Coordinates of C-alpha atoms and ligand atoms in Angstrom, one line a residue:
M1 CA -33.6 -5.4 11.5
T2 CA -33.1 -5.5 7.8
D3 CA -35.3 -2.5 7.2
N4 CA -34.2 -0.3 10.1
R5 CA -31.8 2.6 10.1
I6 CA -28.3 1.9 11.2
G7 CA -28.1 3.2 14.8
R8 CA -25.4 0.9 16.2
I9 CA -22.1 -0.1 14.5
V10 CA -19.8 -2.7 16.1
I11 CA -16.2 -2.8 15.0
V12 CA -14.5 -6.1 15.7
G13 CA -10.8 -5.7 16.2
G14 CA -8.5 -3.0 17.3
G15 CA -5.5 -3.2 14.9
T16 CA -4.8 -0.5 12.4
A17 CA -7.9 -1.4 10.4
G18 CA -10.2 -1.3 13.5
W19 CA -9.1 2.0 14.8
M20 CA -8.9 3.6 11.4
S21 CA -12.5 2.5 10.9
A22 CA -13.5 3.9 14.3
A23 CA -11.8 7.3 13.7
M24 CA -13.2 7.7 10.2
L25 CA -16.8 6.5 10.9
A26 CA -17.1 8.6 14.0
R27 CA -15.9 11.7 12.1
A28 CA -18.2 11.0 9.1
L29 CA -21.4 9.8 10.9
G30 CA -21.4 12.1 13.9
P31 CA -23.0 11.4 17.2
G32 CA -26.3 10.0 15.7
V33 CA -24.7 6.5 15.3
A34 CA -23.4 4.7 18.3
I35 CA -20.0 3.0 17.5
S36 CA -18.3 0.4 19.7
L37 CA -15.1 -1.4 19.1
V38 CA -14.3 -4.8 20.6
E39 CA -10.7 -5.9 20.9
S40 CA -8.7 -8.4 22.9
E41 CA -5.3 -7.4 24.3
A42 CA -4.7 -11.2 24.8
I43 CA -4.9 -11.8 21.0
G44 CA -2.9 -8.7 19.9
T45 CA -2.4 -7.3 16.5
V46 CA -0.2 -8.0 13.4
G47 CA 1.5 -4.7 14.2
V48 CA 3.8 -4.6 11.1
G49 CA 2.4 -2.1 8.5
E50 CA 5.1 0.5 8.3
A51 CA 5.0 1.9 4.8
S52 CA 2.2 3.8 3.2
I53 CA 1.2 5.5 -0.1
P54 CA 0.4 9.2 -0.5
Q55 CA -3.4 8.7 -0.1
L56 CA -3.0 8.3 3.6
R57 CA -2.5 12.0 3.8
N58 CA -6.1 12.4 2.7
F59 CA -7.3 10.1 5.5
N60 CA -5.4 12.0 8.1
A61 CA -6.7 15.3 6.8
F62 CA -10.3 13.9 6.9
I63 CA -10.0 13.0 10.5
G64 CA -8.3 16.3 11.3
L65 CA -4.8 14.9 12.1
D66 CA -2.1 17.4 11.3
E67 CA 0.9 15.9 9.4
D68 CA 3.6 17.0 11.9
A69 CA 1.4 15.6 14.8
F70 CA 1.1 12.4 12.9
L71 CA 4.9 12.1 12.4
R72 CA 5.5 12.8 16.0
A73 CA 2.9 10.3 17.3
T74 CA 4.0 7.5 15.1
E75 CA 7.9 8.0 15.0
G76 CA 7.3 8.6 11.3
T77 CA 9.5 9.5 8.5
I78 CA 8.9 10.6 4.9
K79 CA 8.5 8.1 2.0
L80 CA 9.1 9.4 -1.5
G81 CA 9.0 6.0 -3.2
I82 CA 10.5 2.5 -3.2
E83 CA 13.9 1.5 -4.5
F84 CA 13.9 -2.0 -6.0
V85 CA 17.3 -3.7 -5.9
D86 CA 18.2 -6.8 -7.9
W87 CA 14.7 -7.3 -9.2
L88 CA 15.5 -7.1 -12.9
R89 CA 18.9 -8.8 -12.5
P90 CA 21.5 -8.9 -9.7
G91 CA 23.2 -5.6 -9.5
H92 CA 20.4 -3.6 -11.0
R93 CA 18.3 -1.0 -9.2
Y94 CA 15.4 1.3 -10.0
M95 CA 12.9 3.4 -8.2
H96 CA 9.2 3.5 -8.1
A97 CA 8.9 7.2 -7.1
F98 CA 5.5 8.7 -6.2
G99 CA 4.3 11.5 -8.4
P100 CA 5.0 12.1 -12.1
V101 CA 8.3 11.6 -13.9
G102 CA 8.8 14.6 -16.3
R103 CA 5.8 16.4 -17.7
P104 CA 3.6 15.6 -20.7
L105 CA 4.2 17.7 -23.8
G106 CA 0.7 18.5 -25.1
V107 CA -1.3 15.3 -24.7
T108 CA 1.6 12.9 -25.1
P109 CA 3.1 11.4 -22.0
F110 CA 6.7 12.3 -21.1
H111 CA 8.2 8.8 -21.3
H112 CA 7.6 8.7 -25.1
Y113 CA 9.8 11.7 -25.6
W114 CA 12.5 10.3 -23.3
L115 CA 12.5 6.9 -25.0
D116 CA 12.9 8.6 -28.4
A117 CA 15.7 10.8 -27.1
R118 CA 17.5 7.8 -25.5
R119 CA 17.3 5.9 -28.8
R120 CA 18.9 8.9 -30.5
G121 CA 21.6 9.0 -27.9
T122 CA 20.6 12.5 -26.6
A123 CA 19.1 11.4 -23.3
G124 CA 20.9 9.3 -20.7
D125 CA 19.6 5.9 -19.4
D126 CA 18.4 7.4 -16.1
F127 CA 14.6 8.0 -16.6
W128 CA 14.4 9.1 -12.9
A129 CA 16.6 12.2 -13.6
W130 CA 13.2 13.8 -14.4
S131 CA 11.6 12.8 -11.1
A132 CA 12.0 15.4 -8.3
N133 CA 10.9 12.6 -5.9
A134 CA 13.6 10.2 -7.1
L135 CA 16.3 12.8 -7.0
A136 CA 15.3 14.0 -3.5
A137 CA 15.1 10.4 -2.3
R138 CA 18.6 9.6 -3.6
A139 CA 20.0 12.8 -2.0
G140 CA 18.2 12.2 1.3
R141 CA 16.2 15.5 1.0
F142 CA 12.7 16.5 1.7
G143 CA 10.6 19.7 2.0
R144 CA 6.9 20.6 1.6
V145 CA 7.7 23.5 -0.8
P146 CA 7.6 24.2 -3.7
T147 CA 3.9 23.3 -3.9
S148 CA 3.4 23.9 -7.6
P149 CA 5.2 23.6 -10.9
A150 CA 5.1 27.5 -11.1
Q151 CA 6.9 27.8 -7.8
A152 CA 9.4 25.1 -8.9
G153 CA 10.2 26.9 -12.1
G154 CA 8.4 24.2 -14.1
A155 CA 9.4 21.0 -12.2
E156 CA 6.7 19.0 -10.4
P157 CA 6.6 19.4 -6.6
L158 CA 7.2 16.4 -4.4
T159 CA 4.5 13.8 -3.7
W160 CA 5.0 11.9 -0.4
A161 CA 3.7 9.3 2.0
F162 CA 5.1 8.0 5.3
H163 CA 6.9 5.3 7.1
F164 CA 5.4 4.9 10.5
D165 CA 4.9 2.6 13.5
A166 CA 1.4 1.2 12.8
A167 CA 0.9 0.2 16.4
L168 CA 1.5 3.8 17.5
Y169 CA -0.8 5.0 14.8
A170 CA -3.6 2.7 16.1
R171 CA -3.0 4.0 19.6
H172 CA -3.3 7.6 18.4
L173 CA -6.4 6.9 16.4
R174 CA -7.9 5.3 19.4
T175 CA -7.5 8.5 21.4
R176 CA -9.2 10.5 18.7
A177 CA -12.0 8.0 18.2
E178 CA -12.7 7.8 21.9
A179 CA -12.8 11.6 22.1
R180 CA -15.6 11.4 19.4
G181 CA -17.6 9.0 21.5
V182 CA -16.5 5.5 20.3
A183 CA -16.8 3.0 23.1
R184 CA -14.0 0.5 23.5
V185 CA -14.9 -3.0 24.8
E186 CA -12.0 -5.1 26.0
G187 CA -12.6 -8.9 25.7
R188 CA -12.4 -12.0 23.6
I189 CA -15.3 -12.7 21.2
V190 CA -16.3 -16.3 21.5
G191 CA -19.4 -16.4 19.4
V192 CA -22.1 -14.6 17.4
D193 CA -25.8 -14.3 17.6
Q194 CA -27.4 -14.6 14.2
D195 CA -31.0 -14.2 13.0
G196 CA -32.1 -17.8 12.2
E197 CA -33.8 -16.8 9.0
T198 CA -31.6 -14.2 7.4
G199 CA -28.2 -15.1 8.9
F200 CA -27.8 -11.3 9.8
L201 CA -25.7 -10.8 12.9
R202 CA -27.5 -9.5 16.0
A203 CA -24.7 -9.4 18.4
V204 CA -21.2 -10.7 19.2
T205 CA -20.8 -12.6 22.4
L206 CA -17.8 -12.2 24.6
E207 CA -16.2 -14.3 27.4
G208 CA -18.0 -13.7 30.6
E209 CA -21.4 -13.9 28.9
R210 CA -21.3 -10.4 27.7
R211 CA -23.0 -9.3 24.4
V212 CA -22.4 -6.4 22.1
E213 CA -25.4 -5.8 19.9
G214 CA -25.3 -3.9 16.6
D215 CA -27.0 -3.2 13.3
L216 CA -23.9 -3.1 11.1
F217 CA -20.7 -5.0 12.0
I218 CA -17.2 -4.1 10.7
D219 CA -15.0 -7.1 10.7
C220 CA -11.4 -6.0 11.4
S221 CA -10.4 -9.2 13.2
G222 CA -7.3 -9.8 11.0
F223 CA -6.5 -12.9 8.9
R224 CA -9.0 -15.2 10.5
G225 CA -12.0 -13.1 9.6
L226 CA -14.0 -13.9 12.7
L227 CA -17.3 -12.7 11.3
I228 CA -16.9 -12.7 7.6
Q229 CA -15.4 -16.2 7.4
E230 CA -15.8 -18.0 10.7
A231 CA -19.5 -17.0 11.2
L232 CA -20.6 -16.3 7.6
E233 CA -18.3 -18.7 5.7
T234 CA -17.9 -16.2 2.8
G235 CA -15.0 -18.0 1.1
Y236 CA -11.6 -16.7 -0.1
E237 CA -10.1 -16.3 -3.6
D238 CA -6.6 -17.7 -3.4
W239 CA -4.0 -15.9 -5.5
R240 CA -0.9 -17.8 -4.6
E241 CA -0.4 -19.0 -8.2
W242 CA 0.5 -15.4 -9.1
L243 CA 1.7 -14.2 -5.7
P244 CA 3.2 -17.2 -3.9
M245 CA 4.5 -15.3 -0.9
D246 CA 3.0 -16.8 2.2
S247 CA 5.3 -15.9 5.0
A248 CA 7.4 -13.1 6.4
W249 CA 10.0 -12.8 9.1
A250 CA 10.0 -9.3 10.6
V251 CA 12.5 -7.8 13.0
P252 CA 13.3 -4.2 14.1
S253 CA 16.9 -3.0 14.1
R254 CA 18.8 -0.1 15.5
D255 CA 18.2 3.2 13.7
E256 CA 20.0 3.9 10.5
A257 CA 21.3 7.5 10.8
P258 CA 20.0 9.6 9.1
P259 CA 16.9 7.8 7.9
V260 CA 16.5 7.8 4.1
P261 CA 13.2 9.1 2.7
Y262 CA 12.3 5.9 0.8
T263 CA 11.7 2.2 1.3
R264 CA 14.3 -0.3 0.1
A265 CA 13.2 -3.7 -1.3
W266 CA 15.9 -6.2 -2.2
A267 CA 15.0 -9.2 -4.3
R268 CA 16.2 -12.4 -2.5
D269 CA 16.4 -16.0 -3.8
A270 CA 12.8 -16.9 -2.9
G271 CA 11.3 -13.6 -2.1
W272 CA 12.3 -10.1 -1.1
Q273 CA 13.5 -8.1 1.9
W274 CA 12.3 -4.7 3.1
R275 CA 14.0 -2.0 5.0
I276 CA 12.0 0.9 6.4
P277 CA 13.6 3.6 8.4
L278 CA 11.5 5.0 11.3
R279 CA 12.9 7.5 13.8
H280 CA 13.1 5.2 16.8
R281 CA 14.1 2.0 14.8
T282 CA 14.4 0.5 11.4
G283 CA 11.8 -2.0 10.3
N284 CA 13.1 -5.1 8.4
G285 CA 11.4 -8.1 7.0
H286 CA 11.9 -11.0 4.6
V287 CA 8.8 -11.9 2.7
F288 CA 9.2 -15.4 1.2
S289 CA 7.4 -18.3 -0.3
S290 CA 7.5 -21.5 1.7
A291 CA 7.1 -23.4 -1.5
W292 CA 10.7 -22.3 -2.5
T293 CA 12.6 -22.0 0.8
D294 CA 12.2 -23.1 4.4
K295 CA 11.6 -20.8 7.3
D296 CA 14.9 -21.3 9.0
A297 CA 16.8 -20.5 5.8
A298 CA 14.6 -17.5 5.3
A299 CA 15.3 -16.2 8.8
R300 CA 19.0 -16.5 8.1
V301 CA 18.7 -14.4 5.0
L302 CA 17.0 -11.7 7.0
M303 CA 19.5 -11.7 9.9
D304 CA 22.5 -12.0 7.6
N305 CA 21.4 -8.9 5.7
L306 CA 20.5 -6.6 8.6
E307 CA 22.5 -3.3 8.5
G308 CA 22.1 -2.5 12.2
E309 CA 21.9 -4.5 15.4
A310 CA 18.6 -6.5 15.8
L311 CA 16.5 -5.1 18.6
A312 CA 14.3 -8.3 19.1
E313 CA 13.9 -11.8 18.0
P314 CA 12.5 -12.1 14.5
R315 CA 8.7 -12.8 14.3
L316 CA 7.1 -15.1 11.7
L317 CA 3.8 -14.2 10.1
T318 CA 2.0 -16.4 7.7
F319 CA -0.7 -15.6 5.2
V320 CA -2.5 -16.6 2.0
T321 CA -2.5 -13.9 -0.7
G322 CA -5.9 -13.2 -2.1
R323 CA -9.2 -11.7 -1.1
R324 CA -12.5 -12.6 0.5
K325 CA -15.0 -13.5 -2.1
R326 CA -17.3 -10.8 -0.8
S327 CA -16.2 -8.1 1.6
W328 CA -19.7 -7.2 2.4
N329 CA -21.9 -10.2 3.3
R330 CA -25.3 -9.6 5.0
N331 CA -24.7 -6.9 7.7
V332 CA -20.9 -7.6 7.9
V333 CA -18.3 -5.5 6.1
A334 CA -14.7 -6.8 6.3
L335 CA -11.8 -4.4 6.2
G336 CA -8.1 -4.8 6.6
L337 CA -6.6 -8.3 6.8
A338 CA -10.0 -9.8 7.3
A339 CA -10.9 -8.7 3.8
G340 CA -7.7 -10.0 2.1
F341 CA -4.0 -9.6 1.8
M342 CA -1.7 -9.2 -1.3
E343 CA 1.7 -9.1 0.5
P344 CA 3.3 -5.8 1.4
L345 CA 5.4 -5.1 -1.8
E346 CA 3.7 -1.8 -2.7
S347 CA 2.4 -0.9 0.8
T348 CA -1.3 -1.2 -0.2
S349 CA -2.9 -2.8 2.8
I350 CA -3.5 0.2 5.0
H351 CA -4.7 2.1 1.9
L352 CA -7.3 -0.7 1.2
V353 CA -8.7 0.0 4.7
Q354 CA -9.1 3.6 3.8
S355 CA -10.6 3.0 0.4
G356 CA -13.0 0.4 1.8
L357 CA -14.2 2.9 4.4
A358 CA -14.7 5.6 1.7
R359 CA -16.7 3.1 -0.3
L360 CA -18.7 2.1 2.7
L361 CA -19.6 5.7 3.3
A362 CA -20.5 6.2 -0.3
L363 CA -22.8 3.2 -0.2
F364 CA -23.9 3.6 3.4
P365 CA -27.1 1.6 4.1
D366 CA -29.0 4.2 5.9
K367 CA -32.4 2.7 5.2
G368 CA -31.7 -1.0 5.8
F369 CA -29.6 -3.4 3.8
D370 CA -30.5 -3.1 0.1
P371 CA -28.6 -6.0 -1.6
L372 CA -27.8 -3.6 -4.5
L373 CA -25.5 -1.6 -2.2
A374 CA -23.6 -4.6 -1.1
A375 CA -23.3 -5.9 -4.7
E376 CA -21.9 -2.5 -5.8
F377 CA -19.5 -2.5 -2.9
N378 CA -18.3 -6.0 -3.7
R379 CA -17.9 -5.2 -7.4
Q380 CA -15.8 -2.1 -6.7
T381 CA -13.7 -3.9 -4.1
A382 CA -13.1 -6.9 -6.4
D383 CA -11.9 -4.5 -9.2
E384 CA -9.6 -2.6 -6.9
Y385 CA -8.0 -5.7 -5.5
A386 CA -7.5 -7.2 -9.0
R387 CA -5.8 -4.1 -10.3
I388 CA -3.4 -3.9 -7.4
R389 CA -2.8 -7.7 -7.8
D390 CA -1.8 -7.1 -11.5
F391 CA 0.6 -4.3 -10.5
L392 CA 2.3 -6.5 -7.9
V393 CA 2.5 -9.5 -10.3
L394 CA 4.3 -7.3 -12.8
H395 CA 7.3 -6.9 -10.4
Y396 CA 7.8 -10.7 -10.5
K397 CA 6.8 -11.5 -14.1
A398 CA 9.0 -8.9 -15.8
T399 CA 12.4 -10.0 -14.8
E400 CA 15.5 -11.4 -16.5
R401 CA 16.3 -13.5 -13.4
E402 CA 16.6 -17.2 -13.8
D403 CA 19.3 -17.7 -11.2
T404 CA 17.1 -19.4 -8.7
P405 CA 14.1 -21.8 -9.2
F406 CA 11.8 -19.2 -7.6
W407 CA 12.8 -16.5 -10.1
A408 CA 12.7 -18.9 -13.0
S409 CA 9.2 -19.9 -12.1
R410 CA 8.1 -16.2 -11.8
R411 CA 9.5 -15.4 -15.2
T412 CA 7.6 -18.2 -16.9
M413 CA 4.3 -18.1 -14.9
E414 CA 0.9 -17.6 -16.6
I415 CA -0.4 -14.2 -15.6
P416 CA -3.9 -12.7 -15.5
D417 CA -5.1 -11.7 -19.0
T418 CA -5.7 -8.1 -17.7
L419 CA -2.0 -7.8 -16.9
A420 CA -0.8 -9.7 -20.0
E421 CA -2.7 -7.2 -22.2
R422 CA -1.2 -4.2 -20.4
M423 CA 2.3 -5.5 -20.7
A424 CA 1.8 -6.4 -24.4
L425 CA 0.4 -2.9 -25.2
F426 CA 3.3 -1.2 -23.5
A427 CA 5.9 -3.5 -25.1
S428 CA 4.6 -2.9 -28.6
S429 CA 3.8 0.8 -28.4
G430 CA 4.9 2.4 -25.1
R431 CA 1.3 3.0 -24.2
V432 CA -0.2 2.3 -20.8
F433 CA -3.4 3.6 -19.2
S434 CA -4.8 3.6 -15.8
R435 CA -8.4 2.3 -15.8
D436 CA -11.3 3.9 -14.0
D437 CA -10.1 4.4 -10.4
D438 CA -6.9 2.4 -10.6
L439 CA -4.9 3.0 -7.5
F440 CA -1.6 3.0 -9.4
K441 CA -1.7 5.6 -12.2
E442 CA 0.3 5.7 -15.5
S443 CA 3.5 7.1 -13.9
S444 CA 3.7 4.1 -11.5
W445 CA 3.1 1.6 -14.3
V446 CA 5.7 3.2 -16.6
Q447 CA 8.3 3.3 -13.8
V448 CA 7.9 -0.4 -12.9
L449 CA 7.6 -1.5 -16.5
L450 CA 10.8 0.3 -17.5
G451 CA 12.5 -0.6 -14.2
Q452 CA 11.7 -4.2 -14.8
G453 CA 13.2 -4.1 -18.3
V454 CA 10.1 -3.9 -20.5
T455 CA 11.3 -1.6 -23.3
P456 CA 8.7 -0.5 -25.9
A457 CA 9.4 -1.4 -29.5
A458 CA 7.8 1.9 -30.6
T459 CA 6.7 5.2 -29.1
H460 CA 3.7 7.4 -29.7
P461 CA 3.5 8.7 -33.2
M462 CA 2.8 12.3 -32.0
T463 CA 6.4 12.6 -30.7
G464 CA 7.3 13.2 -34.3
V465 CA 5.3 16.4 -34.5
V466 CA 8.0 18.3 -32.6
A467 CA 11.5 18.6 -34.0
D468 CA 14.2 16.4 -32.3
D469 CA 16.4 19.3 -31.3
Q470 CA 13.5 21.1 -29.7
I471 CA 12.7 18.0 -27.7
D472 CA 16.3 17.6 -26.7
G473 CA 16.5 21.2 -25.5
W474 CA 13.2 20.8 -23.5
L475 CA 14.5 17.6 -21.9
D476 CA 17.7 19.2 -20.9
D477 CA 16.0 22.2 -19.4
L478 CA 13.5 20.0 -17.5
S479 CA 16.2 17.8 -16.1
R480 CA 18.2 20.8 -14.9
I481 CA 15.1 22.4 -13.3
T482 CA 14.2 19.1 -11.6
A483 CA 17.7 18.6 -10.3
R484 CA 17.8 22.2 -9.0
T485 CA 14.4 21.8 -7.2
A486 CA 15.6 18.6 -5.5
A487 CA 19.0 20.1 -4.5
A488 CA 17.3 23.2 -2.9
L489 CA 15.4 21.0 -0.5
P490 CA 16.5 20.7 3.2
S491 CA 17.8 17.3 4.3
H492 CA 15.3 14.8 5.4
A493 CA 16.9 14.8 8.9
A494 CA 16.5 18.6 9.2
F495 CA 12.9 18.4 8.1
L496 CA 12.1 15.7 10.7
G497 CA 13.9 17.8 13.4
R498 CA 11.7 20.7 12.5
A499 CA 8.6 18.5 12.5
E500 CA 9.5 17.4 16.0
T501 CA 9.6 21.0 17.2
R502 CA 6.9 22.6 15.1
L503 CA 4.1 21.4 17.3
A504 CA 6.0 21.0 20.5
G505 CA 6.6 24.7 20.9
Ligands
FAD1 P1 -4.7 -7.1 13.0 O1 -3.6 -6.2 13.2 O2 -4.4 -8.6 13.0 O3 -5.8 -6.8 14.1 C1 -6.8 -7.7 14.4 C2 -7.6 -7.3 15.7 O4 -8.7 -8.2 15.9 C3 -6.8 -7.3 16.9 O5 -7.1 -6.1 17.7 C4 -7.3 -8.5 17.7 O6 -7.1 -8.3 19.1 C5 -8.7 -8.5 17.3 N1 -9.3 -9.8 17.4 C6 -9.1 -11.0 16.7 N2 -9.8 -12.0 17.2 C7 -10.6 -11.5 18.2 C8 -11.5 -12.1 19.1 N3 -11.8 -13.3 19.1 N4 -12.0 -11.2 20.1 C9 -11.7 -9.9 20.2 N5 -10.8 -9.4 19.3 C10 -10.2 -10.1 18.4 N6 0.4 -2.7 5.3 C11 0.8 -1.5 4.8 O7 -0.1 -0.7 4.4 N7 2.1 -1.3 4.7 C12 3.0 -2.2 5.0 O8 4.2 -1.9 4.9 C13 2.6 -3.4 5.5 N8 3.5 -4.4 5.8 C14 3.1 -5.6 6.2 C15 4.0 -6.7 6.4 C16 3.6 -7.9 6.7 C17 4.5 -9.0 6.9 C18 2.2 -8.2 7.0 C19 1.7 -9.5 7.4 C20 1.3 -7.1 6.8 C21 1.7 -5.9 6.4 N9 0.8 -4.8 6.2 C22 1.3 -3.7 5.7 C23 -0.6 -5.0 6.5 C24 -0.9 -4.4 7.8 O9 -0.2 -4.9 8.8 C25 -2.4 -4.6 8.0 O10 -3.1 -4.3 6.9 C26 -2.9 -3.6 9.1 O11 -2.1 -3.7 10.2 C27 -4.3 -4.0 9.5 O12 -4.4 -5.1 10.2 P2 -5.7 -5.5 10.8 O13 -6.1 -4.4 11.7 O14 -6.7 -5.8 9.7 O15 -5.5 -6.8 11.6

């Protein structure tokens, strides 16, 4: 089998990862490759996954899913960013808004000019006054136009993602995948059939002595990693020293009206709490570290801080932050929770499924399993995970909080060198760069660095080329235009109402 073309792909698992894989592979590979998906209703899915990042729009476009149809099918709302409350210190809040803040002047990034003007006392403390996304989020507004700075009179247009019900999304993707010929197999996998010499999988075996044979297996079986770990014993890199969250209580509550177009994340004594407004309910969760609090106390924190009535009993999920040592092992590629999990702080998990699929297609083993393809896949995956990990760790490391043992421990923890170097460069000179294909670009790093209280000692020397009063005038104009752009948008509720009817009619 190792030198044959891939004619049969078997996807194991029908959670968000499994059905995203089915929809994308069927669309990309066409009818020449037979795709089957095995899932077990008796086992179920994690079914949380409610917040996304803007890249999901590309995935939907690739599979031909119209945005309004997506919002309708998933009870979705718009997400313009995340508001972090109490992370730097109690009472403090800031936003990580999608898209740029301000605009560069020549080649020098915006934040250098703003930092200089703030030091001179000619710009206020609110960096986000130059972010159309942040202003629209605060005002509860959203619209798809303007689409360019020219249309917006010089301000940047909005950049958005979604809040959505991941279980409904998976259901919708299933319909699309099945329409493209993906065969769904219901049943519990109880074993695998492996080649005695190479260890390559030949088939998965199901209860009732059924077999599903394949050439390439996509392991989307969730945390347990049925193929990648239980069959192939690939191993796991444990990142709990940096990201000690290992549990989450999740509970839906009655809708907040109207839904705000951003996620809220409150720091709590031994973790943090999310609030994600959908149209049919609000998603809530408390992510915590069992090393610093017990699960009953953590459940009380969640339930005591709900804004609406709970619609179900809270559900406990447990996990180990980190990633599989190799996501591609022999003829198995792990995606979704089977590949790793870094906690939901910046809503990166569903994106990692999407980027893993794009990577698999770029390195697709059409003429058998060249180990170089797998090695490149694993190198790129490891890089992507490590960069996201660093970005998440920043939220905990850069804090003034020492008021609980958990926060005191985060402030003083040793961090990966890659993050330490980025923080030090920013602290000394205001400079931060995204590297290669970093998921989070400069604007995200700057917002979280500033939001978490890392203030540069100096700014870029090129800010001195332009006279101060010219800079001040430019900043004034830009903040006025940005505010006007945001104020002209319809309310988020009105936008959703129109999305509801746009395709219905
Ligand atoms: P699962 O949903 O666990 O699906 C596993 C599938 O494998 C199921 O269909 C199951 O039936 C099947 N299966 C397992 N064993 C067998 C077997 N023996 N036989 C047959 N079938 C089997 N991601 C985001 O992007 N944004 C978020 O806001 C977000 N929030 C999260 C919050 C929490 C607390 C957690 C834990 C995760 C969150 N995630 C989030 C991650 C997100 O939920 C997952 O990445 C996503 O749902 C993909 O999960 P999955 O499909 O890999 O696994």
